[in-house]
XYZ file of C-alpha atoms in Angstrom:
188
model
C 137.514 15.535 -22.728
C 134.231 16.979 -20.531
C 132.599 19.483 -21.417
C 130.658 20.395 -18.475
C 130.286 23.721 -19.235
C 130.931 24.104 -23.022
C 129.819 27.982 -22.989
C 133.584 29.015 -23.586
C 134.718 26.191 -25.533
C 132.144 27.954 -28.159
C 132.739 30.852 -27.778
C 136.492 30.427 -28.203
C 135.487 28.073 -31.619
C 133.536 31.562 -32.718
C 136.347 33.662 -31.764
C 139.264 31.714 -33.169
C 137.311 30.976 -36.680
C 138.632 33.015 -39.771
C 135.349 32.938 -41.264
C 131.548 32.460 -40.044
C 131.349 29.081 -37.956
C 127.557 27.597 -37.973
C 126.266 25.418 -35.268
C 126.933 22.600 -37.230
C 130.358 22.930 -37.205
C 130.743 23.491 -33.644
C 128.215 20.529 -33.176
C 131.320 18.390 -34.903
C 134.190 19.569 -32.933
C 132.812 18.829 -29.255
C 131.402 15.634 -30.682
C 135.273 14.720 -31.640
C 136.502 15.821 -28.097
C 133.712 14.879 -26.198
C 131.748 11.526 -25.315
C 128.719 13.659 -24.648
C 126.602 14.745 -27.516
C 125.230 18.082 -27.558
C 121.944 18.856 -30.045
C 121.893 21.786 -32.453
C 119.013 23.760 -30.354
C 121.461 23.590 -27.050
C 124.269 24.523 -29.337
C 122.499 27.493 -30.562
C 120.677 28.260 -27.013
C 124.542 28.213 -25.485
C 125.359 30.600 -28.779
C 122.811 33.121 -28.226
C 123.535 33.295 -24.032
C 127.098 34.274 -25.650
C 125.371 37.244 -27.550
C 123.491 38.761 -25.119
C 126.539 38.629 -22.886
C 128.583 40.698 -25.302
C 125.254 42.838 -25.527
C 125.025 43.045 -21.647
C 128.838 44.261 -21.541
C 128.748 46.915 -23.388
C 131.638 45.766 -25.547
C 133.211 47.119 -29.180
C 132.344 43.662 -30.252
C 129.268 41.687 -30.579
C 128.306 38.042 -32.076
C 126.579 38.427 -35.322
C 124.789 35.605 -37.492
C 126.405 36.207 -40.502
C 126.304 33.604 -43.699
C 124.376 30.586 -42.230
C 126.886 31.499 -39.454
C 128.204 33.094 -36.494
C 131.521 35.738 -36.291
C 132.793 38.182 -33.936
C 132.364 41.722 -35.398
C 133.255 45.124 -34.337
C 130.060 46.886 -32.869
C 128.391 48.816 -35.830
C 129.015 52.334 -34.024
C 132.908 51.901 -34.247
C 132.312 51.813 -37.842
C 133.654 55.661 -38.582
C 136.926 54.600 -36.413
C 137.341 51.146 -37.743
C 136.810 52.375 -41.090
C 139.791 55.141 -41.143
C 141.935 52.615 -39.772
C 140.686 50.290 -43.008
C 141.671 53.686 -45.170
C 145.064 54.321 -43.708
C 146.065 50.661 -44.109
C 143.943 49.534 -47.604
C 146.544 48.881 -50.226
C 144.983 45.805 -51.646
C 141.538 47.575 -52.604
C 139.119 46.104 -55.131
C 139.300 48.174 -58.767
C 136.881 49.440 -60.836
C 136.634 46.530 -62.946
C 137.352 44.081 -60.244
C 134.123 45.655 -58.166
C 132.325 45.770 -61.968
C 132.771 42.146 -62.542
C 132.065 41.039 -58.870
C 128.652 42.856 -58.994
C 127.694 41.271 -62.370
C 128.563 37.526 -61.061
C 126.559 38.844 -57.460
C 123.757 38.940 -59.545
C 123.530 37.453 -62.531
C 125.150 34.237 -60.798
C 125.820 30.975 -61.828
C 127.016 32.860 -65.010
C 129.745 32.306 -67.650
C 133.020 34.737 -68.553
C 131.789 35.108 -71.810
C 128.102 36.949 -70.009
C 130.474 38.924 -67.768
C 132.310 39.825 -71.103
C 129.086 40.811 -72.802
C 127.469 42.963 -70.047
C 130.850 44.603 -68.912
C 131.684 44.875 -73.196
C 135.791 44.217 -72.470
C 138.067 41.348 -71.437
C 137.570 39.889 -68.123
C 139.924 37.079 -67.504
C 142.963 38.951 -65.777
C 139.787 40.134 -63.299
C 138.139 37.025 -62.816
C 141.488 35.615 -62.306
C 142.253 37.998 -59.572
C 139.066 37.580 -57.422
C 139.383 33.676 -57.786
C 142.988 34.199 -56.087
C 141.185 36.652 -53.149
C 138.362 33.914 -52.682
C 135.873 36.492 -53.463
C 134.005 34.271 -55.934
C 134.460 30.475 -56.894
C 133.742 28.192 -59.549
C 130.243 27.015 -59.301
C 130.269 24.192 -62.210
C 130.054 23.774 -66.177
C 127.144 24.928 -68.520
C 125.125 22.629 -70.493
C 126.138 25.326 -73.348
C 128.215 24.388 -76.501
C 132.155 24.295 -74.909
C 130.539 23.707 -71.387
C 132.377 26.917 -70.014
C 132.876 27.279 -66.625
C 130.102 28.972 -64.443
C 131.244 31.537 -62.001
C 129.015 32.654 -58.204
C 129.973 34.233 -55.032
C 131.973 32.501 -52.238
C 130.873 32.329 -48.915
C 134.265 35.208 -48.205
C 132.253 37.205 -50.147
C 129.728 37.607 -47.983
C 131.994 37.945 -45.075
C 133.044 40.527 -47.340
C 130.538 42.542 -47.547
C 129.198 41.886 -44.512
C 125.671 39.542 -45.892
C 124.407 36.218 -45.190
C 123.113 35.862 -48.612
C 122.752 37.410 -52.402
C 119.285 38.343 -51.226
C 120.422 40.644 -49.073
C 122.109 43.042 -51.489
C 120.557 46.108 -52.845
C 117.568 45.858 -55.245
C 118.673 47.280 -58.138
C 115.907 49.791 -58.223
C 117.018 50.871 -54.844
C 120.019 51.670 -56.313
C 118.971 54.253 -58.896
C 118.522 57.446 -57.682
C 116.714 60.708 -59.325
C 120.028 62.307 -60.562
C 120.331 59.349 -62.916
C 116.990 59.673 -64.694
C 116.642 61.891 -67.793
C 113.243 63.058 -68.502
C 110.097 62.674 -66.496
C 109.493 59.615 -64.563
C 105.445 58.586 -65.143
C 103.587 56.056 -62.826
């Protein structure tokens, strides 16, 4: 197969992935249909003439680099509509202690049940179960602790998620505490 203009060959790779698709991935599919070879920087030049022809169209969707990726998501302005529609049909929402749990692996990660169990101070394993089955957070590996238990991090759905392309990018936690939760006076 010749690619002699690959442009929507890409595109259609970006648009038909179910996840964020990096350049190296699409470098490996047109080098398995294709005698030519195309380099990473053309790849990514050919990615970003993509984006600013969304941009230039005016459309409800744009190309976003998203997790060491790129993804086709609904223009940021749509969010209010987009996000009643997610309302109306959201039946398989995240608890309380699923959303708990999730935040303590986000940033305490690689980390064990048994320091999810401590911080949260209850029983985690029908949760941790639960967002292994939704792909929301994977097994990272063993500890070098007594029982070697397993260690627990974020998957790379998670920040699809939530919309990231890394931990780094979530909130501070100082960012997140605001002046109703303080008791007493705050001194500098």
């Amino acid at each position: 197969m010749s690619f002699k203009e690959p442009e929507p060959f890409i595109e259609a790779l970006i648009f038909a992935s179910e996840k964020s698709i990096s350049a190296e991935e699409i470098q490996q599919v047109l080098a398995e249909l294709s005698e030519e070879q195309f380099s990473l920087k053309a790849i990514e030049e050919l990615i970003e003439q993509i984006r600013q022809k969304y941009l230039n169209l005016n459309l409800a969707i744009e190309l976003v680099q998203l997790n060491g990726g790129y993804q086709f998501l609904t223009r940021k302005e749509f969010y209010p509509v987009i996000n009643q529609l997610q309302i109306q049909r959201s039946k398989k929402k995240l608890s309380q202690a699923a959303l708990e749990t999730l935040s303590i692996i986000a940033y305490k990660q690689p980390v064990t049940k048994l320091e999810i169990e401590q911080i949260r101070g209850v029983n985690c394993d029908y949760t941790v179960q639960k967002l292994l089955e939704k792909e929301l957070i994977s097994i990272a590996g063993k500890s070098e602790t007594v029982g070697k238990p397993l260690l627990y991090a974020t998957s790379g759905l998670f920040m699809d998620y939530f919309g990231i392309n890394s931990t780094k990018d979530l909130p501070q936690l100082n960012e997140l505490v605001s002046e109703s939760n303080v008791i007493g006076e705050q001194n500098e």
